[in-house]
Coordinates of C-alpha atoms and ligand atoms in Angstrom, one line a residue:
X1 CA -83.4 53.4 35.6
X2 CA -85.8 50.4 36.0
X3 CA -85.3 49.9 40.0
X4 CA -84.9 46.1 40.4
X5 CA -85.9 46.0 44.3
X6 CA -89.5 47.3 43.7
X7 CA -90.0 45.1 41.0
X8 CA -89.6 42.3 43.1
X9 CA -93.4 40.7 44.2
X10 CA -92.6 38.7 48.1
X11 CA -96.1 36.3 47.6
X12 CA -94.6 35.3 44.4
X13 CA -91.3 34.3 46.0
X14 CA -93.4 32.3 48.4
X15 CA -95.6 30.6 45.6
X16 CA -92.1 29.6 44.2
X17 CA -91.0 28.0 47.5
X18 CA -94.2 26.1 47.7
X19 CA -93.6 24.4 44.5
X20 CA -89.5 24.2 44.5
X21 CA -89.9 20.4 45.9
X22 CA -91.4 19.2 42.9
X23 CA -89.0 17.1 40.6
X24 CA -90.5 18.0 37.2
X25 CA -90.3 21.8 37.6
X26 CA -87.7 23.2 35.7
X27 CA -84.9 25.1 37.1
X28 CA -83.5 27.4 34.0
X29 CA -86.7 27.5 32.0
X30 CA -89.1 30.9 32.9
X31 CA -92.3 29.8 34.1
X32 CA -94.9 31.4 36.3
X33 CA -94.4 31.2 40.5
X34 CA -97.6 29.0 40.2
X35 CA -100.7 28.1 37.7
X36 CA -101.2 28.5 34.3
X37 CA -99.1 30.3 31.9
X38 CA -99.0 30.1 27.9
X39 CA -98.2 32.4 25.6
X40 CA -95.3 34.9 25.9
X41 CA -96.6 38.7 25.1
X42 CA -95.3 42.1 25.0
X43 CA -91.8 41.5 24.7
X44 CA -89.6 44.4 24.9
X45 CA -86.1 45.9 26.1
X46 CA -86.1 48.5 28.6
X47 CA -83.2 50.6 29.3
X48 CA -81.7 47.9 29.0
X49 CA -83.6 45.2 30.8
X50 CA -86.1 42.2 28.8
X51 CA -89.4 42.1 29.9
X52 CA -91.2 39.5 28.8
X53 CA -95.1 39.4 29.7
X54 CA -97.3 36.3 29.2
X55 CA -100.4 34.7 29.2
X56 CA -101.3 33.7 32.7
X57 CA -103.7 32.5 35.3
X58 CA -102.4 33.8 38.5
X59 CA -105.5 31.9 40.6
X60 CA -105.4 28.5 39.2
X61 CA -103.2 25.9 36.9
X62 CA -105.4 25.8 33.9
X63 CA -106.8 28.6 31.2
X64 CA -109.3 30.9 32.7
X65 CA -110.0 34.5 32.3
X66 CA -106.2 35.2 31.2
X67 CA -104.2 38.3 32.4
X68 CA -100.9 39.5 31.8
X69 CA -98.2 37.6 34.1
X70 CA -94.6 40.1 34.0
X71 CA -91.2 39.4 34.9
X72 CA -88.1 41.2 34.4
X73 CA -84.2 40.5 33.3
X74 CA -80.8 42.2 33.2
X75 CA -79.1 39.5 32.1
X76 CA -81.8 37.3 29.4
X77 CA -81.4 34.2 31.8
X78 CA -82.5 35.1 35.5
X79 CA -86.1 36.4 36.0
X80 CA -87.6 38.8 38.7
X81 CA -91.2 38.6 39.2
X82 CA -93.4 41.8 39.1
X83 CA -97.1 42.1 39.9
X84 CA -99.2 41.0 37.4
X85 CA -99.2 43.9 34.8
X86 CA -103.1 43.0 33.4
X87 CA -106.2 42.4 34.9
X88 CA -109.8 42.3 33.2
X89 CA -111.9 45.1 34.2
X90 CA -115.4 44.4 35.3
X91 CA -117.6 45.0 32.8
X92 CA -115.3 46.4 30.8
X93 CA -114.5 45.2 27.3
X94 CA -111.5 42.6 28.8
X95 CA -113.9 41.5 31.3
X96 CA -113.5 38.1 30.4
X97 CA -109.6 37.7 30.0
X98 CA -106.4 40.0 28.3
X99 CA -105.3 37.5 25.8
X100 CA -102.2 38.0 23.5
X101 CA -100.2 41.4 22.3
X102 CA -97.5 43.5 22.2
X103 CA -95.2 45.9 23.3
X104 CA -93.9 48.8 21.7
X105 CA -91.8 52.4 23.0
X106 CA -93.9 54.9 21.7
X107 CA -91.5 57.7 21.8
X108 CA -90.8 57.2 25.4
X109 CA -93.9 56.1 26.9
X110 CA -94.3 51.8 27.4
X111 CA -97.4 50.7 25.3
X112 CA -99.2 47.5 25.2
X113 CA -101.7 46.5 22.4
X114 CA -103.1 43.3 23.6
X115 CA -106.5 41.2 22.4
X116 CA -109.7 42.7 25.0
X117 CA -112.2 39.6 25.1
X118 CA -115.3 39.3 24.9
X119 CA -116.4 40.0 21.7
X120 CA -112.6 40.1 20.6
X121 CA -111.3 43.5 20.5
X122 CA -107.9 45.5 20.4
X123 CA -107.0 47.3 23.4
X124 CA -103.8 49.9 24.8
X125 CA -102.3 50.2 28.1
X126 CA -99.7 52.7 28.9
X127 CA -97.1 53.2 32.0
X128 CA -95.4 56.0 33.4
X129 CA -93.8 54.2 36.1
X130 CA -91.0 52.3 34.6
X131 CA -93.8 49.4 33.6
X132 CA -94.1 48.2 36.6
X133 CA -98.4 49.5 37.0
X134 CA -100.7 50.1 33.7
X135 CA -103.3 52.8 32.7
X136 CA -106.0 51.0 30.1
X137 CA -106.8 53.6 27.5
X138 CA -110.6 55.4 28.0
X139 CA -111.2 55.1 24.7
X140 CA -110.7 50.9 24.4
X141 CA -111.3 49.6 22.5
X142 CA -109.2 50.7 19.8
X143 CA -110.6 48.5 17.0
X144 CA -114.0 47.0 17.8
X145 CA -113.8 44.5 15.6
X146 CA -113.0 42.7 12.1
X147 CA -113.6 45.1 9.1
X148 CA -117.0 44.3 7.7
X149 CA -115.7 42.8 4.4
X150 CA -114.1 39.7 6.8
X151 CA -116.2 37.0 7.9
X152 CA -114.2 36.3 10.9
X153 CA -117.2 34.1 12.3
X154 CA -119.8 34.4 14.6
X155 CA -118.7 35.3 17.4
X156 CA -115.4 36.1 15.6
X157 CA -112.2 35.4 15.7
X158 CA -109.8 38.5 16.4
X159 CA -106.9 38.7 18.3
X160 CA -103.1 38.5 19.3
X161 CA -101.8 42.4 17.7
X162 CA -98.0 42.8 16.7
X163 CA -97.1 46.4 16.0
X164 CA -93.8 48.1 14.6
X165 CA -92.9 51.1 13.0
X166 CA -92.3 51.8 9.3
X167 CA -91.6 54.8 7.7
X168 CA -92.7 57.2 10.4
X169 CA -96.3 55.1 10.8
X170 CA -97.3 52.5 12.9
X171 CA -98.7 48.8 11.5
X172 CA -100.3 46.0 13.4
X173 CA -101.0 42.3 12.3
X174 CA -103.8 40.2 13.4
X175 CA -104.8 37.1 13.6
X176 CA -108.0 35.9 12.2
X177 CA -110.0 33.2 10.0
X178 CA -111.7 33.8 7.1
X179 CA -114.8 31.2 7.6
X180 CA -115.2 28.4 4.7
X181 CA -111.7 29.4 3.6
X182 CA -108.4 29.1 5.8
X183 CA -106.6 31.2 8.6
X184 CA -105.4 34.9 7.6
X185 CA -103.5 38.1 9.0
X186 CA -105.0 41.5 8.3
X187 CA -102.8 44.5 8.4
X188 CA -103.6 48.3 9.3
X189 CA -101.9 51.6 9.5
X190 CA -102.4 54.3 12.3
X191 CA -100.2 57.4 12.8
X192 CA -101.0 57.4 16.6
X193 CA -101.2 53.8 17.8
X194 CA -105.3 54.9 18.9
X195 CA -106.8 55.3 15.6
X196 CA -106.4 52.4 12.5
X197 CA -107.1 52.5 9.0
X198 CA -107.3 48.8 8.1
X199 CA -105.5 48.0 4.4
X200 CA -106.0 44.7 3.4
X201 CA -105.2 41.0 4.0
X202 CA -101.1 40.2 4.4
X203 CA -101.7 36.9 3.6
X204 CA -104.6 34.2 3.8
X205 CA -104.9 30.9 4.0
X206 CA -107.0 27.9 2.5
X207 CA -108.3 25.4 4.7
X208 CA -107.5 23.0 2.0
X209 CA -104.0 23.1 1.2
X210 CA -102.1 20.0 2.7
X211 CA -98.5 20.6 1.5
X212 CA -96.2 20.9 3.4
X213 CA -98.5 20.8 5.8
X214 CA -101.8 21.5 6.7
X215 CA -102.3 25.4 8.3
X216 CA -105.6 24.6 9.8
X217 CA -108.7 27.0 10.2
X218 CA -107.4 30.3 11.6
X219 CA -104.3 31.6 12.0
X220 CA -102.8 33.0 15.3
X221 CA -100.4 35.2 17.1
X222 CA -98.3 36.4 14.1
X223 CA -95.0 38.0 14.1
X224 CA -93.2 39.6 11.1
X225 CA -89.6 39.9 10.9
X226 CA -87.7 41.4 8.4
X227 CA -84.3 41.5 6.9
X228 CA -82.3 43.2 4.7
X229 CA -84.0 41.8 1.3
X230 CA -86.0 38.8 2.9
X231 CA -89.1 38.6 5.3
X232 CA -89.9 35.5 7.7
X233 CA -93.6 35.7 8.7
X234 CA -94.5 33.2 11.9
X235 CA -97.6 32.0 12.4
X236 CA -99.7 29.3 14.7
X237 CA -101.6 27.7 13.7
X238 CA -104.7 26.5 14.8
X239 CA -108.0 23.8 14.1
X240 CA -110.9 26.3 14.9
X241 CA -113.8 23.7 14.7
X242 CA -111.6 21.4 17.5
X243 CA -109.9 24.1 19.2
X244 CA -107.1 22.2 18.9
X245 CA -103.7 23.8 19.0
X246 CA -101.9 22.3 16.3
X247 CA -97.8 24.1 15.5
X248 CA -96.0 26.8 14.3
X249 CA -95.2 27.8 11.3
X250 CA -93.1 30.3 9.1
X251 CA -93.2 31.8 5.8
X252 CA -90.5 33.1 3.8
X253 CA -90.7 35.6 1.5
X254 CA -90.6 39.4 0.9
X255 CA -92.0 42.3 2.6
X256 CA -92.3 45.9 0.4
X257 CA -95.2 48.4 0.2
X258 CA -97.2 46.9 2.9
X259 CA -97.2 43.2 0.9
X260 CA -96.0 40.0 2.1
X261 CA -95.1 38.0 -0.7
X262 CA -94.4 34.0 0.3
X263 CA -92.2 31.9 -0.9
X264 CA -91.8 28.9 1.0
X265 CA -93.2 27.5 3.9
X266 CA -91.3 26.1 7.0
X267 CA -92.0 24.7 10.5
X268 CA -90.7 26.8 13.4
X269 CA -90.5 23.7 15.8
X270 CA -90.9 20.0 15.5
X271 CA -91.5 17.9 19.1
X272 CA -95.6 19.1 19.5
X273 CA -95.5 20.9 22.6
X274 CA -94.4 24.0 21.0
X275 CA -96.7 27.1 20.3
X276 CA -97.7 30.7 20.1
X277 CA -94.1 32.0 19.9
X278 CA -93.0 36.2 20.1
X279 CA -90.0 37.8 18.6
X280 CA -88.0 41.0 20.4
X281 CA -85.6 42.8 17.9
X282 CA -82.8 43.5 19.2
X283 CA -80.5 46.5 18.4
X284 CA -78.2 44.7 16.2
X285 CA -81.0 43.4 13.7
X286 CA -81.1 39.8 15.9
X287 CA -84.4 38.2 16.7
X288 CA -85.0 36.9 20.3
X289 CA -87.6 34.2 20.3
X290 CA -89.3 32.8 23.0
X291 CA -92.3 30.0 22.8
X292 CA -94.9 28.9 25.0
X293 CA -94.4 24.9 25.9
X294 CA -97.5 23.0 27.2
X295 CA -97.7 20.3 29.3
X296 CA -97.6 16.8 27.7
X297 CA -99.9 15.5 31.0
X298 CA -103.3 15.2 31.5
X299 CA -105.7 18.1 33.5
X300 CA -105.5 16.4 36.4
X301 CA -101.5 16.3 36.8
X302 CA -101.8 20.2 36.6
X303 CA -104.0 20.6 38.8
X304 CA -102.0 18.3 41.4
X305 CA -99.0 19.9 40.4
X306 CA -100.6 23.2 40.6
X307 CA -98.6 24.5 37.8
X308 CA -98.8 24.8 34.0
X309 CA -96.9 25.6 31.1
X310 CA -92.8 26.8 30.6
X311 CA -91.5 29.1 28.8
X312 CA -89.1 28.0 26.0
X313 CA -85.1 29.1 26.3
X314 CA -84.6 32.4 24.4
X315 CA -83.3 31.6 21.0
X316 CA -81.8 33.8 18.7
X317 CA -82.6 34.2 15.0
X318 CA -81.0 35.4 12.0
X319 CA -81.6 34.8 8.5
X320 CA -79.9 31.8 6.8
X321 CA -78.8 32.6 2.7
X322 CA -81.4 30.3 1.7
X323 CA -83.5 32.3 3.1
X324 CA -84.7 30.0 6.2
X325 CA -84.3 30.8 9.6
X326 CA -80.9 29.6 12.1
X327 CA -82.1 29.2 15.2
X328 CA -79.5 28.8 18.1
X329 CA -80.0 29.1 22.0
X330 CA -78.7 32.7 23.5
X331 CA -75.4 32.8 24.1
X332 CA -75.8 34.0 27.6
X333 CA -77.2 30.8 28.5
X334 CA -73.9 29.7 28.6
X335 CA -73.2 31.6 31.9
X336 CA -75.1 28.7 33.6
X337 CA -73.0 26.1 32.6
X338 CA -71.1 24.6 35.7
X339 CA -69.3 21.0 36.1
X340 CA -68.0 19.5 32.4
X341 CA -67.2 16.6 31.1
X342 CA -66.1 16.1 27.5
X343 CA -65.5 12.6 25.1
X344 CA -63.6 13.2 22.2
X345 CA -63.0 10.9 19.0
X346 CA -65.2 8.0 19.9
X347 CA -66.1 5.6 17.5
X348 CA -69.6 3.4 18.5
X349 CA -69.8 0.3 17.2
X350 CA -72.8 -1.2 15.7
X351 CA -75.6 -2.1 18.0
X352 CA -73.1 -0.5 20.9
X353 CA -74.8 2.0 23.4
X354 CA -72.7 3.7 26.1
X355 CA -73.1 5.1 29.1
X356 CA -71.3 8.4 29.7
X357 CA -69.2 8.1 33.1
X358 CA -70.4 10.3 35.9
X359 CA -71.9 12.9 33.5
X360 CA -75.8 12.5 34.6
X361 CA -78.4 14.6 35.8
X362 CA -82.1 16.4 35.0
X363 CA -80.6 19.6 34.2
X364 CA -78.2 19.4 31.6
X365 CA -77.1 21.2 28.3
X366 CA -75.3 18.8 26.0
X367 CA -73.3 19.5 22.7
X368 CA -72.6 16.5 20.7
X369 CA -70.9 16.1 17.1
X370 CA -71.4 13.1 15.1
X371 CA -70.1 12.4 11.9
X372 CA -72.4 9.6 10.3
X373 CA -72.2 6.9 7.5
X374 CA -74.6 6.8 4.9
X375 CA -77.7 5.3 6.0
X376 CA -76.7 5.5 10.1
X377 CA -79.0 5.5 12.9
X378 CA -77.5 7.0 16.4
X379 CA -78.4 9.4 18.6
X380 CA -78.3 10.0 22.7
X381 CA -80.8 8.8 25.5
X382 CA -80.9 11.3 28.0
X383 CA -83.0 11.0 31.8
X384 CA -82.2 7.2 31.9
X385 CA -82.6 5.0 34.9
X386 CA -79.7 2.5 35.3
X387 CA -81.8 -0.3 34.1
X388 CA -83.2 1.3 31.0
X389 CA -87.1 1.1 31.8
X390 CA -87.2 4.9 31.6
X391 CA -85.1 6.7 28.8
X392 CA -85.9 9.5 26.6
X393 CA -84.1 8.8 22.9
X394 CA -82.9 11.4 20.1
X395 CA -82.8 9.7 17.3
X396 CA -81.3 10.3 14.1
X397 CA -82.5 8.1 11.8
X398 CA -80.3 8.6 8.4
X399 CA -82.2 5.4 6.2
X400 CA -85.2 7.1 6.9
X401 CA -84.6 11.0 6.8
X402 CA -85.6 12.3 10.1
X403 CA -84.5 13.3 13.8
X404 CA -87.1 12.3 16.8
X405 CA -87.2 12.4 20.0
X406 CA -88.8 9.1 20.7
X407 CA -90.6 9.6 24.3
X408 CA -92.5 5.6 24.4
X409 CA -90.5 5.4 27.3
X410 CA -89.5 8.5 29.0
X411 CA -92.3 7.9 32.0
X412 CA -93.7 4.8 33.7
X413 CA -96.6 7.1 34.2
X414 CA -99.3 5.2 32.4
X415 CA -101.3 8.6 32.3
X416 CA -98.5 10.3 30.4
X417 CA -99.3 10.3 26.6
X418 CA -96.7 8.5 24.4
X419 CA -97.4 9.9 20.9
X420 CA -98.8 13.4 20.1
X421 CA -102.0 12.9 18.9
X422 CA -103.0 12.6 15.4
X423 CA -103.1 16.3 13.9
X424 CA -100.1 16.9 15.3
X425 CA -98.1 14.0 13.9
X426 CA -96.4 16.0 11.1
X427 CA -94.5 17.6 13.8
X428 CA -93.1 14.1 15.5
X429 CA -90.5 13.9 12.8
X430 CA -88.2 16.7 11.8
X431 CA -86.6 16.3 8.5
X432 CA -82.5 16.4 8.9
X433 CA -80.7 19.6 8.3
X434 CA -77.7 18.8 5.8
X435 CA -74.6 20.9 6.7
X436 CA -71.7 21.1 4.0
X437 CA -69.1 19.2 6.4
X438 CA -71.9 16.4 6.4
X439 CA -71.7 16.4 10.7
X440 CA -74.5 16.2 12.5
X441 CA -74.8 18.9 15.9
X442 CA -77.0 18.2 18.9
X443 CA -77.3 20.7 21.0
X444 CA -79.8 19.5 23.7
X445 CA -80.8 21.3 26.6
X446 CA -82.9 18.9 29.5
X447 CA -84.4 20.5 32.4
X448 CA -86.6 18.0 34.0
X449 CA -89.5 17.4 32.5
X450 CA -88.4 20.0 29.3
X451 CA -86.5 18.8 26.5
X452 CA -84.9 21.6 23.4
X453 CA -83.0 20.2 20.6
X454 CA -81.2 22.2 18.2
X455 CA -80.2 20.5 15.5
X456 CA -77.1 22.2 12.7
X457 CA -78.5 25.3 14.1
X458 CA -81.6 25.4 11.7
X459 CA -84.0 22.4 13.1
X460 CA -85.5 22.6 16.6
X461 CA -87.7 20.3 18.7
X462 CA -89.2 20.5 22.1
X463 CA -91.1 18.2 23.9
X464 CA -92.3 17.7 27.7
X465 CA -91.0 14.5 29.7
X466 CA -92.1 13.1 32.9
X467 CA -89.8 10.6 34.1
X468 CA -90.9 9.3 37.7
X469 CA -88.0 7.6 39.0
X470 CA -85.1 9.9 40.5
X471 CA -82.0 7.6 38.9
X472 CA -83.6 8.3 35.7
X473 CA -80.5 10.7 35.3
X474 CA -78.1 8.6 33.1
X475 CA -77.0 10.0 29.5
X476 CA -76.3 7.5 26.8
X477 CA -74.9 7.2 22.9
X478 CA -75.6 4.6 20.8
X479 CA -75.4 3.6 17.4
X480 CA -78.0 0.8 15.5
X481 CA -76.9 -1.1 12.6
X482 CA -74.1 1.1 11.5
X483 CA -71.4 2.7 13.8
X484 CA -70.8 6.4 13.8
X485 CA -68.0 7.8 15.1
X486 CA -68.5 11.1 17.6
X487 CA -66.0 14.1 17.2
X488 CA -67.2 15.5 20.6
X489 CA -69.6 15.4 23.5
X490 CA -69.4 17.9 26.1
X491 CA -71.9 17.9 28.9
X492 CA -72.4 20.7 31.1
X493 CA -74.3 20.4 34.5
X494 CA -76.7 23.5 34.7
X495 CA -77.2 25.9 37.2
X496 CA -80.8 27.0 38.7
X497 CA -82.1 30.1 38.1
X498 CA -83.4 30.4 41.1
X499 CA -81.8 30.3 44.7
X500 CA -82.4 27.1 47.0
X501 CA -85.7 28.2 48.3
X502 CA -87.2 28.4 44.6
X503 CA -87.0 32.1 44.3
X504 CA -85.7 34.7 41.8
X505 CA -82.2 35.4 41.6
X506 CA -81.2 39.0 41.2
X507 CA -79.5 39.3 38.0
Ligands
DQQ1 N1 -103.7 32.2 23.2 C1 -104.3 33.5 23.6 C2 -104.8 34.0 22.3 C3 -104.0 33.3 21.3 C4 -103.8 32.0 21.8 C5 -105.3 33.3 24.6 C6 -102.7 31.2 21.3 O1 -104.7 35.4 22.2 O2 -104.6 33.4 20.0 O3 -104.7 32.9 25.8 O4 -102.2 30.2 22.2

């Protein structure tokens, strides 16, 4: 048994403490004690407990010679720190950062495959002590590099490995570009997780294709999942020649004989602070999902802060008939739900906006039914101050197809950005899910200065908020030009994750 006392790290509890006074931090999202974190890596259950590994900076709150950050969960909601599980070695071939990977049980013995850089290069790490310490493989690293027939760029791009097992065999993904044409994910084969036969492409794409959206110029931390007949492949995507980040996507399609055949193409997350995303399988065929959300505040907020990045909710997955994804929060969340309130059968009036009674705060999980007229535009504010200068609104906007959450006035920070930026405004507006019944679910969770929206269990958005004033804690429903009548609202207050000092909760 994973012994949860010696996981426990005491300097992280007191890095937690340090920062527990700041209102934007949030209290039931995973993040880091301190500094930078982004993406989530090597997720994997271990008799019985989630470990969930990620992207992190222990020494400062932006990205800098990554290592692996580790914490550990009974229960998928409370977290236990544990020493950070990946360091570069000097002049070794991670000497200048561990960026992303995996996790998989290689017949008993823990193994991570994460990205060694630089030049970028695969790497192992094994533990025989429960994964709380790692042994880097002598041999790394395992793959040195593209296959000669990819031009992956100079230097190239080559990272983020996610491995399973098929058939008795082991196959890894990776993220690449192909230069002059588009982002792609290689596959290979190895029957010992040390040695790999690349095979061929899984998919690639072209630089040029706009529709739905574009894909960018290399393709990043993918993740295949597969279903009984049907395959979801998820994919970031990235602007090489900016560096920008852009979103995440997924394909659907089919997965036989080593080939991913596509069908459609889907975003995993509208809002634009939402990236580099990692799946855990769980027993019963479920996908857990977690993302990495960045901050939506300039450099020099982190670095006052002296924190950066959260770690989405875990969301569960499952395959819809249609062959899209229904995305949902865990349904242990729901053991930190504490004081309720509840509206039932409520019509709003045209132009009316109301102002739930007593049911305010920055950490709240909110479940609201409408059922809308034709044409209808409604939705909820949520971290409101009493005279409406700050106010966060979820709109659904039925005229004009789509579901925002509209953040012009969510901080009277003037050095808060607004609007995502340009290449990222396909992801401002989510398209709105039609269920059967023709109601429209919201299932919002707030925590400070993180929003997650779940919308008919199939659309999802997150976004970062920075309201500065402390009443900005009222919740509101309104209805524009056409009133729409709410079956029900329930509110929950949340609970913290951690205890009143900031630090970890045993689970
Ligand atoms: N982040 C990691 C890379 C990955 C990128 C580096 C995505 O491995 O491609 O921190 O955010």
């Amino acid at each position: 048994m994973t012994n949860k006392t010696s996981l426990s790290n005491v300097s992280s509890i007191q890095k937690r403490q340090r920062l527990a006074a700041d209102e934007q931090r949030p209290l039931f999202h995973f993040l880091p004690p301190a500094n930078w974190m982004n993406d989530p890596n090597g997720l994997i259950r271990w008799q019985g407990a989630y470990h969930l590994f990620y992207q992190h900076n222990p020494d400062n709150p932006w990205h800098e010679r990554i290592q692996w950050g580790h914490a550990v969960s009974h229960d998928l909601v409370h977290w236990q720190d544990c020493p950070v599980a990946l360091s570069p070695t000097e002049g070794g071939v991670d000497k200048d950062g561990i960026w992303s990977g995996c996790a998989v049980d290689n017949d008993g013995i823990p193994t991570l495959l994460y990205s060694g850089v630089y030049p970028q290069v695969v790497c192992l790490a094994t533990s025989d002590d429960g994964l709380r310490t790692w042994h880097k493989h002598a041999g790394n690293p395992i793959i040195a590099g593209p296959p000669p027939d990819i031009d992956a760029g100079s230097p190239w791009d080559f990272r983020d490995p996610f491995v399973w097992r098929e058939d008795g065999m082991w196959y890894m993904l990776m993220g690449t570009r192909i230069v002059n044409e588009g982002g792609t994910v290689l596959l290979y084969r190895s029957h010992d997780l040390l040695t790999w036969d690349y095979l061929h492409p899984l998919i690639q794409g072209d630089r040029n294709q706009m529709e739905p959206f574009w894909t960018g110029t290399i393709w990043e931390c993918p993740n295949l999942l597969t279903f009984e007949e049907q395959a979801v492949l998820i994919i970031s995507f990235q602007h090489h020649e900016t560096g920008k980040l852009l979103y995440t996507g997924y394909f659907t399609g089919t997965y036989q004989d080593q080939q991913f055949q596509p069908e459609s193409l889907h975003m995993l997350d509208y809002g634009g602070h939402f990236y580099a995303p990692q799946v855990l399988r769980e027993d019963n065929g479920r996908y857990l999902l977690w993302g990495w959300l960045w901050e939506g505040r300039p450099q020099e907020a982190w670095v006052q802060a002296g924190w950066a990045g959260v770690m989405t909710l875990p969301r569960e997955l499952t395959l819809r008939p249609d062959g899209k994804l229904s995305i949902t929060p865990a349904p242990q969340l729901q053991t930190l739900r504490r004081r309720h309130w509840q509206i039932q059968d409520v019509n709003i009036s045209a132009g009316e906006e109301i102002t739930l009674p007593e049911a305010a705060g920055d950490t709240l999980e909110i479940a609201a039914t409408f059922k809308p007229a034709a044409g209808a535009a409604f939705g909820l504010k949520v971290r409101c101050s009493p005279d409406g200068a700050e106010e966060t609104e979820i709109l659904c906007d039925l005229a004009h197809g789509f579901i925002t959450i509209e953040r012009e006035k969510s901080s009277l920070n003037p050095d808060v950005a607004h609007d995502l930026p340009p290449a990222q405004q396909v992801v401002r507006n989510a398209p709105i899910p039609l269920a059967e019944d023709g109601l429209i679910h919201l299932h919002l969770f707030v925590d400070r200065s993180v929003i997650e929206l779940f919308i008919n269990e199939e659309i999802t958005l997150s976004s970062r908020i920075y309201p500065t004033r402390p009443d900005s804690l009222e919740v509101r429903v309104f209805a524009h030009d056409v009133a729409v009548d709410v079956t029900t609202l329930d509110v929950w207050q949340m609970a913290s994750i951690w205890d009143g000092d900031g630090a970890s909760i045993s689970a």
